[in-house]
Coordinates of C-alpha atoms in Angstrom, one line a residue:
X825 CA -42.4 -20.0 -24.5
X826 CA -44.2 -20.2 -27.8
X827 CA -43.6 -16.5 -28.6
X828 CA -39.9 -17.0 -28.2
X829 CA -39.7 -20.2 -30.3
X830 CA -38.5 -20.0 -33.9
X831 CA -38.6 -23.6 -35.0
X832 CA -42.1 -23.6 -36.4
X833 CA -42.0 -20.3 -38.3
X834 CA -39.9 -18.8 -41.0
X835 CA -38.0 -15.7 -40.1
X836 CA -37.0 -12.9 -42.4
X837 CA -33.4 -12.2 -43.3
X838 CA -33.7 -8.9 -41.5
X839 CA -34.9 -10.6 -38.3
X840 CA -32.1 -13.2 -38.4
X841 CA -29.6 -10.4 -39.0
X842 CA -31.0 -8.5 -36.1
X843 CA -30.6 -11.5 -33.8
X844 CA -27.1 -12.0 -35.2
X845 CA -26.1 -8.5 -34.3
X846 CA -27.6 -8.9 -30.8
X847 CA -25.3 -11.9 -30.2
X848 CA -22.3 -10.1 -31.7
X849 CA -23.1 -7.2 -29.3
X850 CA -23.1 -9.6 -26.4
X851 CA -19.7 -10.9 -27.6
X852 CA -18.3 -7.4 -27.8
X853 CA -19.7 -6.3 -24.4
X854 CA -18.4 -9.4 -22.6
X855 CA -15.0 -9.2 -24.3
X856 CA -14.2 -6.9 -27.2
X857 CA -11.1 -9.0 -28.2
X858 CA -12.7 -12.4 -28.4
X859 CA -14.1 -12.1 -32.0
X860 CA -10.9 -10.5 -33.5
X861 CA -8.9 -13.2 -31.8
X862 CA -11.0 -16.1 -33.1
X863 CA -11.3 -14.6 -36.6
X864 CA -7.5 -14.1 -36.8
X865 CA -6.5 -17.6 -35.7
X866 CA -9.0 -19.3 -38.1
X867 CA -8.0 -17.3 -41.1
X868 CA -4.4 -18.2 -40.3
X869 CA -5.3 -21.9 -39.9
X870 CA -7.2 -21.9 -43.2
X871 CA -4.1 -20.7 -45.0
X872 CA -1.7 -23.3 -43.6
X873 CA -2.6 -26.2 -45.9
X874 CA -2.3 -24.0 -49.0
X875 CA 1.2 -22.9 -48.0
X876 CA 2.2 -26.6 -48.0
X877 CA 0.3 -27.3 -51.2
X878 CA 2.0 -24.5 -53.2
X879 CA 5.5 -24.9 -51.8
X880 CA 5.3 -28.7 -52.0
X881 CA 4.5 -28.5 -55.7
X882 CA 7.3 -26.0 -56.4
X883 CA 9.8 -28.1 -54.4
X884 CA 8.8 -31.3 -56.2
X885 CA 9.0 -29.7 -59.6
X886 CA 12.5 -28.3 -58.7
X887 CA 13.6 -31.8 -57.7
X888 CA 12.3 -33.3 -60.9
X889 CA 14.0 -30.6 -62.9
X890 CA 17.2 -31.1 -60.9
X891 CA 17.6 -27.4 -60.1
X892 CA 20.4 -26.2 -57.9
X893 CA 20.3 -27.5 -54.3
X894 CA 20.5 -23.9 -53.0
X895 CA 17.3 -23.0 -54.8
X896 CA 15.5 -26.0 -53.4
X897 CA 16.7 -25.5 -49.9
X898 CA 15.7 -21.8 -50.1
X899 CA 12.1 -22.9 -50.8
X900 CA 12.3 -25.4 -48.0
X901 CA 13.5 -22.7 -45.6
X902 CA 10.7 -20.4 -46.8
X903 CA 8.1 -23.2 -46.3
X904 CA 9.4 -23.9 -42.8
X905 CA 9.6 -20.2 -41.8
X906 CA 6.2 -19.3 -43.0
X907 CA 4.7 -22.4 -41.4
X908 CA 6.4 -21.7 -38.1
X909 CA 5.3 -18.1 -38.0
X910 CA 1.7 -18.9 -38.9
X911 CA 1.6 -21.8 -36.4
X912 CA 3.1 -19.6 -33.7
X913 CA 0.5 -16.8 -34.4
X914 CA -2.3 -19.4 -34.3
X915 CA -1.2 -20.8 -31.0
X916 CA -0.8 -17.3 -29.5
X917 CA -4.3 -16.3 -30.6
X918 CA -5.7 -19.7 -29.5
X919 CA -4.2 -19.4 -26.0
X920 CA -5.4 -15.8 -25.7
X921 CA -8.9 -17.0 -26.6
X922 CA -8.8 -19.8 -24.1
X923 CA -7.7 -17.4 -21.4
X924 CA -10.8 -15.3 -22.2
X925 CA -13.2 -18.2 -22.3
X926 CA -13.7 -18.9 -18.5
X927 CA -14.0 -15.1 -17.9
X928 CA -16.8 -14.9 -20.4
X929 CA -18.6 -17.9 -19.0
X930 CA -18.4 -16.3 -15.5
X931 CA -19.7 -13.0 -16.8
X932 CA -22.6 -14.7 -18.5
X933 CA -23.6 -16.4 -15.3
X934 CA -23.2 -13.2 -13.5
X935 CA -25.5 -11.4 -16.0
X936 CA -28.2 -14.1 -15.7
X937 CA -27.9 -14.2 -11.9
X938 CA -28.0 -10.5 -11.6
X939 CA -31.0 -10.3 -13.9
X940 CA -32.8 -13.0 -11.9
X941 CA -32.1 -11.1 -8.7
X942 CA -33.3 -7.7 -10.0
X943 CA -36.3 -9.0 -12.1
X944 CA -39.7 -7.8 -11.0
X945 CA -40.7 -10.2 -8.2
X946 CA -44.0 -11.1 -9.8
X947 CA -42.1 -12.2 -12.9
X948 CA -40.7 -15.1 -10.8
X949 CA -44.1 -16.6 -10.9
X950 CA -44.5 -16.2 -14.6
X951 CA -44.2 -19.5 -16.5
X952 CA -43.0 -17.7 -19.6
X953 CA -40.3 -15.8 -17.7
X954 CA -39.1 -18.9 -16.0
X955 CA -39.1 -20.9 -19.3
X956 CA -37.0 -18.1 -20.8
X957 CA -34.6 -18.2 -17.8
X958 CA -34.2 -22.0 -18.3
X959 CA -33.7 -21.4 -22.1
X960 CA -31.1 -18.8 -21.4
X961 CA -29.2 -21.1 -19.0
X962 CA -29.6 -24.3 -21.0
X963 CA -29.2 -22.5 -24.3
X964 CA -25.8 -21.2 -23.2
X965 CA -24.8 -24.7 -22.1
X966 CA -26.3 -26.5 -25.2
X967 CA -24.7 -24.1 -27.7
X968 CA -21.3 -24.2 -26.0
X969 CA -21.7 -20.5 -25.0
X970 CA -20.6 -17.2 -26.3
X971 CA -17.0 -18.2 -26.7
X972 CA -18.0 -21.2 -28.8
X973 CA -20.2 -18.9 -31.0
X974 CA -17.3 -16.6 -31.7
X975 CA -15.0 -19.5 -32.3
X976 CA -17.4 -21.1 -34.8
X977 CA -17.9 -17.7 -36.4
X978 CA -14.2 -17.5 -36.8
X979 CA -14.1 -21.0 -38.3
X980 CA -16.8 -20.0 -40.7
X981 CA -14.7 -17.0 -41.9
X982 CA -11.8 -19.4 -42.1
X983 CA -13.9 -21.6 -44.5
X984 CA -14.5 -18.5 -46.6
X985 CA -10.8 -17.7 -46.6
X986 CA -10.1 -21.4 -47.6
X987 CA -12.3 -21.1 -50.6
X988 CA -10.5 -17.9 -51.6
X989 CA -7.1 -19.5 -51.1
X990 CA -8.2 -22.5 -53.2
X991 CA -9.3 -20.2 -56.0
X992 CA -5.8 -18.4 -55.9
X993 CA -4.0 -21.8 -56.1
X994 CA -6.2 -22.8 -59.1
X995 CA -5.7 -19.6 -61.0
X996 CA -2.9 -21.0 -63.2
X997 CA -5.0 -23.9 -64.4
X998 CA -7.9 -21.5 -65.1
X999 CA -5.8 -18.9 -67.0
X1000 CA -3.1 -21.0 -68.7
X1001 CA -3.5 -21.3 -72.4
X1002 CA -4.0 -25.0 -73.1
X1003 CA -3.6 -27.2 -76.2
X1004 CA -6.5 -29.7 -76.0
X1005 CA -5.7 -33.3 -76.8
X1006 CA -8.0 -36.2 -77.6
X1007 CA -11.5 -36.1 -79.0
X1008 CA -15.0 -35.7 -77.5
X1009 CA -15.1 -36.4 -73.8
X1010 CA -11.3 -36.1 -73.5
X1011 CA -11.3 -32.6 -74.9
X1012 CA -14.1 -31.7 -72.4
X1013 CA -12.0 -33.1 -69.5
X1014 CA -8.9 -31.3 -70.7
X1015 CA -10.8 -27.9 -71.1
X1016 CA -10.3 -25.2 -68.5
X1017 CA -14.0 -24.8 -68.5
X1018 CA -14.4 -28.1 -66.7
X1019 CA -12.6 -26.5 -63.8
X1020 CA -15.2 -23.7 -63.8
X1021 CA -17.8 -26.5 -63.8
X1022 CA -16.2 -28.0 -60.7
X1023 CA -16.4 -24.6 -59.0
X1024 CA -20.1 -24.5 -60.0
X1025 CA -20.7 -27.9 -58.7
X1026 CA -19.1 -27.0 -55.4
X1027 CA -21.3 -23.9 -55.3
X1028 CA -24.4 -26.1 -55.9
X1029 CA -23.2 -28.5 -53.3
X1030 CA -23.2 -25.6 -50.8
X1031 CA -26.9 -25.0 -51.4
X1032 CA -27.4 -28.8 -51.1
X1033 CA -25.5 -28.8 -47.8
X1034 CA -27.4 -25.8 -46.6
X1035 CA -30.7 -27.6 -47.3
X1036 CA -29.5 -30.7 -45.5
X1037 CA -28.2 -28.7 -42.5
X1038 CA -31.3 -26.5 -42.3
X1039 CA -33.6 -29.4 -42.0
X1040 CA -31.4 -31.2 -39.5
X1041 CA -30.8 -28.1 -37.3
X1042 CA -34.5 -27.3 -37.4
X1043 CA -35.3 -30.7 -36.0
X1044 CA -32.5 -30.4 -33.4
X1045 CA -33.8 -27.0 -32.2
X1046 CA -37.4 -28.4 -31.9
X1047 CA -36.0 -31.3 -29.8
X1048 CA -34.1 -28.7 -27.7
X1049 CA -37.3 -26.8 -27.0
X1050 CA -39.0 -30.1 -26.1
X1051 CA -36.2 -30.8 -23.7
X1052 CA -36.6 -27.7 -21.5
X1053 CA -39.3 -29.2 -19.3
X1054 CA -37.2 -32.4 -18.7
X1055 CA -34.2 -30.2 -17.9
X1056 CA -36.2 -28.2 -15.4
X1057 CA -37.5 -31.4 -13.7
X1058 CA -34.0 -32.8 -13.6
X1059 CA -32.7 -29.6 -12.1
X1060 CA -35.5 -29.7 -9.5
X1061 CA -34.6 -33.2 -8.4
X1062 CA -30.9 -32.4 -8.0
X1063 CA -31.1 -28.9 -6.6
X1064 CA -34.3 -28.8 -4.7
X1065 CA -34.5 -32.4 -3.3
X1066 CA -31.3 -34.5 -3.3
X1067 CA -29.0 -31.6 -2.4
X1068 CA -31.1 -30.0 0.3
X1069 CA -30.4 -30.8 3.9
X1070 CA -34.0 -30.0 4.9
X1071 CA -35.5 -32.6 2.5
X1072 CA -33.4 -35.5 3.8
X1073 CA -35.6 -36.1 6.8
X1074 CA -38.8 -36.7 4.8
X1075 CA -37.1 -38.9 2.3
X1076 CA -35.8 -41.2 5.1
X1077 CA -38.8 -41.1 7.5
X1078 CA -41.4 -41.7 4.8
X1079 CA -39.2 -44.0 2.6
X1080 CA -39.6 -41.7 -0.4
X1081 CA -36.5 -43.0 -2.2
X1082 CA -38.2 -45.4 -4.5
X1083 CA -41.0 -42.9 -5.4
X1084 CA -38.4 -40.2 -6.2
X1085 CA -36.2 -42.6 -8.2
X1086 CA -39.3 -43.6 -10.2
X1087 CA -40.0 -40.0 -11.2
X1088 CA -36.3 -39.3 -11.7
X1089 CA -35.9 -42.4 -13.9
X1090 CA -38.8 -41.1 -16.1
X1091 CA -37.0 -37.8 -16.5
X1092 CA -33.7 -39.5 -17.2
X1093 CA -35.3 -41.8 -19.8
X1094 CA -36.9 -38.7 -21.4
X1095 CA -33.5 -36.9 -21.6
X1096 CA -31.8 -40.1 -23.0
X1097 CA -34.5 -40.4 -25.7
X1098 CA -34.0 -36.7 -26.6
X1099 CA -30.2 -37.2 -26.8
X1100 CA -30.6 -40.3 -29.0
X1101 CA -32.9 -38.4 -31.4
X1102 CA -30.4 -35.6 -31.6
X1103 CA -27.5 -38.0 -32.3
X1104 CA -29.6 -39.8 -35.0
X1105 CA -30.2 -36.5 -36.8
X1106 CA -26.5 -35.6 -36.6
X1107 CA -25.5 -39.0 -38.1
X1108 CA -28.0 -38.6 -41.0
X1109 CA -26.6 -35.2 -41.8
X1110 CA -23.0 -36.5 -41.7
X1111 CA -23.9 -39.4 -44.1
X1112 CA -25.5 -37.1 -46.6
X1113 CA -22.6 -34.8 -46.5
X1114 CA -20.2 -37.7 -47.2
X1115 CA -22.2 -38.9 -50.2
X1116 CA -22.2 -35.4 -51.8
X1117 CA -18.5 -34.8 -51.0
X1118 CA -17.5 -38.2 -52.4
X1119 CA -19.2 -37.5 -55.8
X1120 CA -17.4 -34.1 -56.0
X1121 CA -14.1 -35.8 -55.3
X1122 CA -14.7 -38.4 -58.0
X1123 CA -15.2 -35.6 -60.6
X1124 CA -12.2 -33.6 -59.4
X1125 CA -9.8 -36.5 -59.4
X1126 CA -10.9 -37.6 -62.8
X1127 CA -10.4 -34.2 -64.4
X1128 CA -7.0 -33.6 -62.8
X1129 CA -5.9 -37.2 -63.4
X1130 CA -6.7 -37.0 -67.1
X1131 CA -4.6 -33.8 -67.4
X1132 CA -1.7 -35.5 -65.7
X1133 CA -1.9 -38.6 -67.9
X1134 CA -2.0 -36.4 -71.0
X1135 CA 1.1 -34.5 -69.9
X1136 CA -0.7 -31.2 -69.6
X1137 CA 0.5 -30.7 -66.1
X1138 CA 3.4 -32.2 -64.1
X1139 CA 3.0 -34.9 -61.4
X1140 CA 3.7 -32.3 -58.7
X1141 CA 0.9 -30.1 -60.2
X1142 CA -1.4 -33.1 -60.2
X1143 CA -0.9 -33.3 -56.4
X1144 CA -1.2 -29.6 -56.0
X1145 CA -4.5 -29.2 -57.9
X1146 CA -6.0 -32.4 -56.5
X1147 CA -5.2 -31.1 -53.0
X1148 CA -6.6 -27.7 -53.8
X1149 CA -9.9 -29.1 -55.2
X1150 CA -10.2 -31.5 -52.3
X1151 CA -9.7 -28.6 -49.8
X1152 CA -12.2 -26.5 -51.9
X1153 CA -14.8 -29.3 -51.6
X1154 CA -14.2 -29.6 -47.9
X1155 CA -14.3 -25.9 -47.3
X1156 CA -17.6 -25.6 -49.2
X1157 CA -19.1 -28.3 -47.0
X1158 CA -17.7 -27.0 -43.8
X1159 CA -18.7 -23.4 -44.6
X1160 CA -22.4 -24.4 -44.9
X1161 CA -22.2 -26.7 -41.9
X1162 CA -20.6 -24.0 -39.8
X1163 CA -22.9 -21.3 -41.2
X1164 CA -26.0 -23.4 -40.0
X1165 CA -24.2 -24.1 -36.7
X1166 CA -23.6 -20.4 -36.1
X1167 CA -27.3 -19.7 -36.9
X1168 CA -28.4 -22.5 -34.5
X1169 CA -26.0 -21.3 -31.9
X1170 CA -27.3 -17.8 -32.4
X1171 CA -30.9 -19.0 -31.7
X1172 CA -29.8 -20.6 -28.5
X1173 CA -27.9 -17.6 -27.3
X1174 CA -30.6 -15.2 -28.3
X1175 CA -32.7 -16.5 -25.4
X1176 CA -30.0 -15.2 -23.2
X1177 CA -30.3 -11.8 -24.9
X1178 CA -34.2 -11.9 -24.6
X1179 CA -34.0 -12.8 -20.9
X1180 CA -31.7 -9.9 -20.2
X1181 CA -34.1 -7.6 -22.1
X1182 CA -37.1 -8.5 -19.9
X1183 CA -38.3 -5.1 -18.7
X1184 CA -38.4 -4.0 -15.0
X1185 CA -41.6 -2.0 -14.9
X1186 CA -41.3 -1.1 -11.2
X1187 CA -38.3 1.1 -11.4
X1188 CA -40.1 3.9 -13.2
X1189 CA -40.7 6.3 -10.3
X1190 CA -38.4 9.2 -9.6
X1191 CA -39.8 10.8 -6.5
X1192 CA -37.5 10.5 -3.5
X1193 CA -38.7 9.4 0.0
X1194 CA -35.6 10.9 1.6
X1195 CA -37.4 14.2 2.4
X1196 CA -40.4 12.5 4.0
X1197 CA -40.5 12.8 7.8
X1198 CA -40.9 9.4 9.4
X1199 CA -43.4 10.6 12.0
X1200 CA -45.7 11.8 9.1
X1201 CA -45.6 8.7 7.0
X1202 CA -49.1 7.3 6.1
X1203 CA -49.8 4.4 3.7
X1204 CA -53.3 4.0 2.3
X1205 CA -54.9 1.1 0.5
X1206 CA -57.5 2.7 -1.8
X1207 CA -60.0 0.1 -3.1
X1208 CA -57.2 -2.4 -3.8
X1209 CA -57.9 -5.8 -5.4
X1210 CA -55.3 -8.3 -6.6
X1211 CA -55.3 -11.4 -8.7
X1212 CA -52.2 -13.6 -9.0
X1213 CA -51.0 -14.3 -12.6
X1214 CA -52.8 -17.2 -14.1
X1215 CA -55.5 -17.2 -11.4
X1216 CA -59.1 -16.5 -12.1
X1217 CA -59.9 -15.6 -8.5
X1218 CA -59.1 -12.4 -6.6
X1219 CA -56.8 -13.0 -3.6
X1220 CA -57.7 -9.5 -2.3
X1221 CA -61.0 -7.7 -2.9
X1222 CA -61.6 -3.9 -2.5
X1223 CA -59.3 -3.4 0.4
X1224 CA -59.4 0.0 2.1
X1225 CA -56.9 0.3 4.9
X1226 CA -54.6 3.0 6.4
X1227 CA -51.3 2.4 8.2
X1228 CA -49.9 5.3 10.3
X1229 CA -46.3 5.6 11.4
X1230 CA -46.0 4.5 15.0
X1231 CA -49.0 2.3 14.9
X1232 CA -48.9 -1.4 15.9
X1233 CA -51.2 -3.5 13.7
X1234 CA -52.0 -7.2 13.7
X1235 CA -53.3 -9.0 10.6
X1236 CA -55.2 -12.2 11.4
X1237 CA -57.4 -14.6 9.6
X1238 CA -57.6 -18.2 8.4
X1239 CA -55.2 -19.6 5.8
X1240 CA -55.7 -18.1 2.3
X1241 CA -57.3 -15.0 3.7
X1242 CA -54.8 -12.8 1.9
X1243 CA -52.6 -11.6 4.7
X1244 CA -49.3 -12.3 3.0
X1245 CA -50.6 -11.0 -0.3
X1246 CA -51.5 -7.7 1.4
X1247 CA -47.9 -7.5 2.7
X1248 CA -46.5 -8.2 -0.8
X1249 CA -48.5 -5.4 -2.2
X1250 CA -47.5 -3.1 0.7
X1251 CA -43.8 -3.8 -0.1
X1252 CA -44.5 -3.3 -3.8
X1253 CA -43.3 -6.8 -4.7
X1254 CA -46.6 -7.1 -6.6
X1255 CA -48.8 -4.4 -8.2
X1256 CA -52.5 -4.1 -7.5
X1257 CA -54.7 -5.3 -10.4
X1258 CA -57.3 -2.7 -9.3
X1259 CA -57.1 0.4 -7.0
X1260 CA -53.9 2.0 -5.8
X1261 CA -51.6 2.2 -2.7
X1262 CA -50.6 5.7 -1.6
X1263 CA -47.7 7.0 0.5
X1264 CA -48.6 10.4 2.0
X1265 CA -51.3 10.8 -0.7
X1266 CA -49.0 9.9 -3.7
X1267 CA -49.2 6.6 -5.6
X1268 CA -46.2 4.5 -4.5
X1269 CA -45.4 3.8 -8.1
X1270 CA -44.2 7.4 -8.4
X1271 CA -41.5 6.9 -5.8
X1272 CA -38.0 5.5 -6.5
X1273 CA -38.4 1.8 -6.3
X1274 CA -35.2 1.1 -4.3
X1275 CA -35.8 3.9 -1.9
X1276 CA -39.3 2.7 -1.3
X1277 CA -38.1 -0.9 -0.6
X1278 CA -35.6 0.5 1.9
X1279 CA -38.5 1.7 4.1
X1280 CA -39.4 -1.9 5.0
X1281 CA -37.8 -4.4 7.3
X1282 CA -39.7 -7.7 6.7
X1283 CA -39.4 -11.2 8.0
X1284 CA -41.6 -13.5 5.9
X1285 CA -42.9 -16.8 7.0
X1286 CA -40.8 -18.5 4.3
X1287 CA -37.7 -16.3 5.0
X1288 CA -34.3 -17.4 3.8
X1289 CA -30.9 -17.3 5.3
X1290 CA -27.9 -17.9 3.1
X1291 CA -24.6 -19.7 3.1
X1292 CA -22.6 -16.8 4.3
X1293 CA -21.5 -15.5 7.7
X1294 CA -24.0 -14.7 10.5
X1295 CA -22.9 -11.1 10.2
X1296 CA -23.5 -10.9 6.5
X1297 CA -26.9 -12.5 6.9
X1298 CA -27.9 -9.9 9.4
X1299 CA -26.4 -6.9 7.7
X1300 CA -27.2 -8.1 4.2
X1301 CA -23.8 -6.6 3.3
X1302 CA -20.1 -7.4 3.5
X1303 CA -19.6 -4.1 5.3
X1304 CA -21.3 -3.9 8.8
X1305 CA -21.1 -2.5 12.3
X1306 CA -20.0 -5.5 14.5
X1307 CA -21.3 -3.9 17.7
X1308 CA -24.7 -3.3 16.1
X1309 CA -24.8 -6.9 14.8
X1310 CA -24.2 -8.1 18.4
X1311 CA -26.9 -5.8 19.7
X1312 CA -29.6 -6.9 17.4
X1313 CA -28.7 -10.6 17.9
X1314 CA -29.0 -10.0 21.6
X1315 CA -32.4 -8.3 21.1
X1316 CA -33.6 -11.2 19.0
X1317 CA -32.6 -13.7 21.7
X1318 CA -30.0 -15.5 19.6
X1319 CA -26.7 -13.9 20.8
X1320 CA -25.8 -16.7 23.2
X1321 CA -26.0 -19.3 20.4
X1322 CA -23.9 -17.2 18.0
X1323 CA -21.3 -16.3 20.6
X1324 CA -20.6 -20.0 21.1
X1325 CA -19.9 -20.6 17.4
X1326 CA -16.3 -21.1 16.6
X1327 CA -16.0 -17.8 14.8
X1328 CA -18.9 -16.0 16.4
X1329 CA -20.6 -13.6 14.1
X1330 CA -18.0 -14.4 11.4
X1331 CA -19.0 -18.1 11.4
X1332 CA -20.6 -19.2 8.1
X1333 CA -24.1 -20.8 8.1
X1334 CA -24.9 -24.1 6.4
X1335 CA -22.5 -26.5 4.7
X1336 CA -22.3 -25.2 1.2
X1337 CA -18.7 -25.5 -0.1
X1338 CA -17.4 -24.3 3.2
X1339 CA -17.7 -25.7 6.8
X1340 CA -20.7 -23.9 8.2
X1341 CA -23.1 -24.3 11.1
X1342 CA -26.6 -25.8 10.7
X1343 CA -29.0 -23.8 12.8
X1344 CA -32.5 -25.0 13.8
X1345 CA -35.7 -23.5 12.5
X1346 CA -36.2 -21.4 15.6
X1347 CA -32.6 -20.2 15.6
X1348 CA -32.9 -19.2 12.0
X1349 CA -36.1 -17.3 12.6
X1350 CA -34.4 -15.3 15.4
X1351 CA -31.4 -14.4 13.0
X1352 CA -34.0 -13.3 10.4
X1353 CA -35.7 -11.1 13.0
X1354 CA -32.2 -9.6 13.9
X1355 CA -31.8 -8.8 10.2
X1356 CA -35.1 -6.8 10.2
X1357 CA -33.9 -5.0 13.3
X1358 CA -30.5 -4.1 11.9
X1359 CA -32.1 -2.5 8.8
X1360 CA -33.6 0.1 11.1
X1361 CA -36.4 0.8 8.6
X1362 CA -39.5 2.9 9.5
X1363 CA -41.9 0.0 8.8
X1364 CA -41.4 -3.4 10.4
X1365 CA -43.4 -6.4 9.3
X1366 CA -43.4 -9.9 10.8
X1367 CA -45.2 -12.4 8.6
X1368 CA -45.5 -15.4 10.9
X1369 CA -41.7 -15.8 11.2
X1370 CA -42.1 -17.5 14.6
X1371 CA -44.1 -20.4 13.4
X1372 CA -41.3 -22.8 14.5
X1373 CA -41.5 -21.5 18.1
X1374 CA -43.9 -22.5 20.8
X1375 CA -46.8 -20.1 21.7
X1376 CA -45.0 -18.7 24.8
X1377 CA -41.8 -18.1 23.0
X1378 CA -43.6 -16.4 20.1
X1379 CA -45.5 -14.2 22.5
X1380 CA -42.2 -13.2 24.3
X1381 CA -40.5 -12.4 21.0
X1382 CA -43.5 -10.4 19.7
X1383 CA -44.0 -8.4 22.9
X1384 CA -40.2 -7.9 23.2
X1385 CA -40.1 -6.9 19.6
X1386 CA -42.8 -4.3 20.2
X1387 CA -40.5 -2.7 22.8
X1388 CA -37.5 -2.8 20.5
X1389 CA -39.0 -1.1 17.5
X1390 CA -40.2 1.8 19.7
X1391 CA -42.3 4.3 17.7
X1392 CA -41.9 2.7 14.3
X1393 CA -44.9 1.2 12.5
X1394 CA -45.2 -2.5 12.9
X1395 CA -47.4 -5.1 11.2
X1396 CA -47.7 -8.5 12.8
X1397 CA -49.2 -11.6 11.2
X1398 CA -49.9 -14.7 13.2
X1399 CA -52.4 -17.5 13.5
X1400 CA -52.0 -17.3 17.3
X1401 CA -54.4 -14.6 18.6
X1402 CA -52.5 -14.2 21.9
X1403 CA -49.4 -13.0 20.1
X1404 CA -51.3 -10.0 18.6
X1405 CA -53.2 -9.0 21.8
X1406 CA -50.9 -6.1 22.6
X1407 CA -51.5 -4.4 19.1
X1408 CA -53.4 -1.2 19.0
X1409 CA -55.5 -2.4 16.0
X1410 CA -56.3 -5.9 14.8
X1411 CA -57.4 -6.3 11.2
X1412 CA -59.3 -9.5 10.4
X1413 CA -59.2 -10.8 6.9
X1414 CA -61.3 -13.6 5.4
X1415 CA -61.8 -14.5 1.7
X1416 CA -59.6 -11.6 0.6
X1417 CA -61.7 -9.0 2.4
X1418 CA -61.5 -6.9 5.6
X1419 CA -64.2 -8.4 7.8
X1420 CA -63.4 -6.7 11.1
X1421 CA -60.9 -4.3 12.6
X1422 CA -60.5 -2.8 16.1
X1423 CA -58.7 -3.4 19.4
X1424 CA -58.7 -6.8 21.1
X1425 CA -61.4 -5.8 23.5
X1426 CA -63.6 -4.2 20.8
X1427 CA -63.4 -7.3 18.7
X1428 CA -64.1 -9.7 21.6
X1429 CA -67.2 -7.6 22.5
X1430 CA -68.3 -7.7 18.8
X1431 CA -68.4 -11.5 19.1
X1432 CA -67.5 -12.0 15.4
X1433 CA -64.8 -13.9 13.5
X1434 CA -62.0 -12.7 15.8
X1435 CA -63.9 -13.7 18.9
X1436 CA -64.6 -17.1 17.5
X1437 CA -60.9 -17.6 16.6
X1438 CA -59.8 -16.3 20.1
X1439 CA -62.2 -18.7 21.9
X1440 CA -61.1 -21.6 19.8
X1441 CA -57.5 -21.0 20.9
X1442 CA -58.2 -19.8 24.4
X1443 CA -57.3 -23.2 26.0
X1444 CA -53.7 -22.7 24.8
X1445 CA -53.4 -19.4 26.7
X1446 CA -54.3 -20.8 30.2

């Protein structure tokens, strides 16, 4: 995360501007009308007080001068008309912006979810990528989101407009020829130059406000970065433990509640401490702002008050100019505050931009597999080694293997031998750190990534079914052939169970927002196998998906599966030697290397690792 952090380093104006334009680009892409809408409503809102100030002064002067009632009422009607139109426009734009807000939030979540689903698989194990994902999600939440950014940017422009409006209102007192009265300090207070001095003081206060805000926001951003680990832990407890049906058994049987609550309490205390620190910083910023603003108001009230006492301006003009100067001071403070807030918000949201810009290296190939004849497909591992990110040990070492279409191969070996890793490389979910994998003599990285993936139907040992209908889980699509769905469920030995569900193949699985069916581990595995069959891919891989079944049931599924896939290539992984006996070739892995390969009979005769594993399990096959 350190390379993405900005709190401990100064950034150039050009870099900040570049980030700003990135976030503006996000706004425009998500909704091109959101910025104009928020800018317009805030410029209108900034002008409303000044309409009241100017017209209020004119009406009060007219009353004092006892002008004609028609003239006074004309000004009243103008005030009411302009105020009504501006207020109406403001509410129209505000309502339009609110209508866009939820849509923008949904699109942001869709962007992040879509990126997470399409990101290179190996990036999901990258601490930096996952931290950036957390920062993108939490930054969007912490900052209030894209809509809030555009709204605050609009408020900032409104503050600039307010300063401009204040200057326009104060123009008469700055340009009017004045006859100074009194001596010394009184002449200074009566001089128009003192008004310029007040402008200068307000300008200086802006730099002071900026310094206060910058220090405070820097500390808040540092606290935000510190909080990411606590946020991920909190999310883990709620999403991965308390809300999961499968974890409820262990929590109850092993009385884990107190242990979990202990860890959760530590996380909650950490988050509360972080929040208290942020509130303390915000309170200090607010107090410093109030002190500076109070001093400016004292100077402004004194100058205008002296002029009113000396008869240089009317009572109505005293109210007008005091109100304008007060609004000016507030606008200067708020402009700086909102400017720093926009910058801080931009930093939060830029993580969202950075996350979406993470490259997908695997989609670089352009060769099509469509013209390759299935019966001629050959995949070759050529001196392949692999090391997981962050690991110092190779999980696979100098693997040389060939897989022919139509061949039935079993991968066996102890835990940690590298069986699943080899499958991940075969499916191109990971890239070799050494060597290469060839499809018909061509590096698989040269093929179109999506087309290459479509060649594999895989059931992993940690397979997942989702809270959607049985049919959608099997077809992995909302469009499917119902007859084919039923056929593959029948072949996988799960059709009788699905047929008895209330809605059959249209019945949802799991209770997530809708009333679904909870299936057992063995039933889920059979549905996952049906999914692999439905895909009708040329290469089928079963990576211990039947671990929840007894040895006889596993053998029946594997041997039956062998008949179902006909002449397609199949790779079976199992710790149960009997389940792989029917395979034409058995590859024995140990310590990331190929130790033996051959048929069951050949390996038994060799009396090596496979024979030892077979004899150790032989009592289970009698």
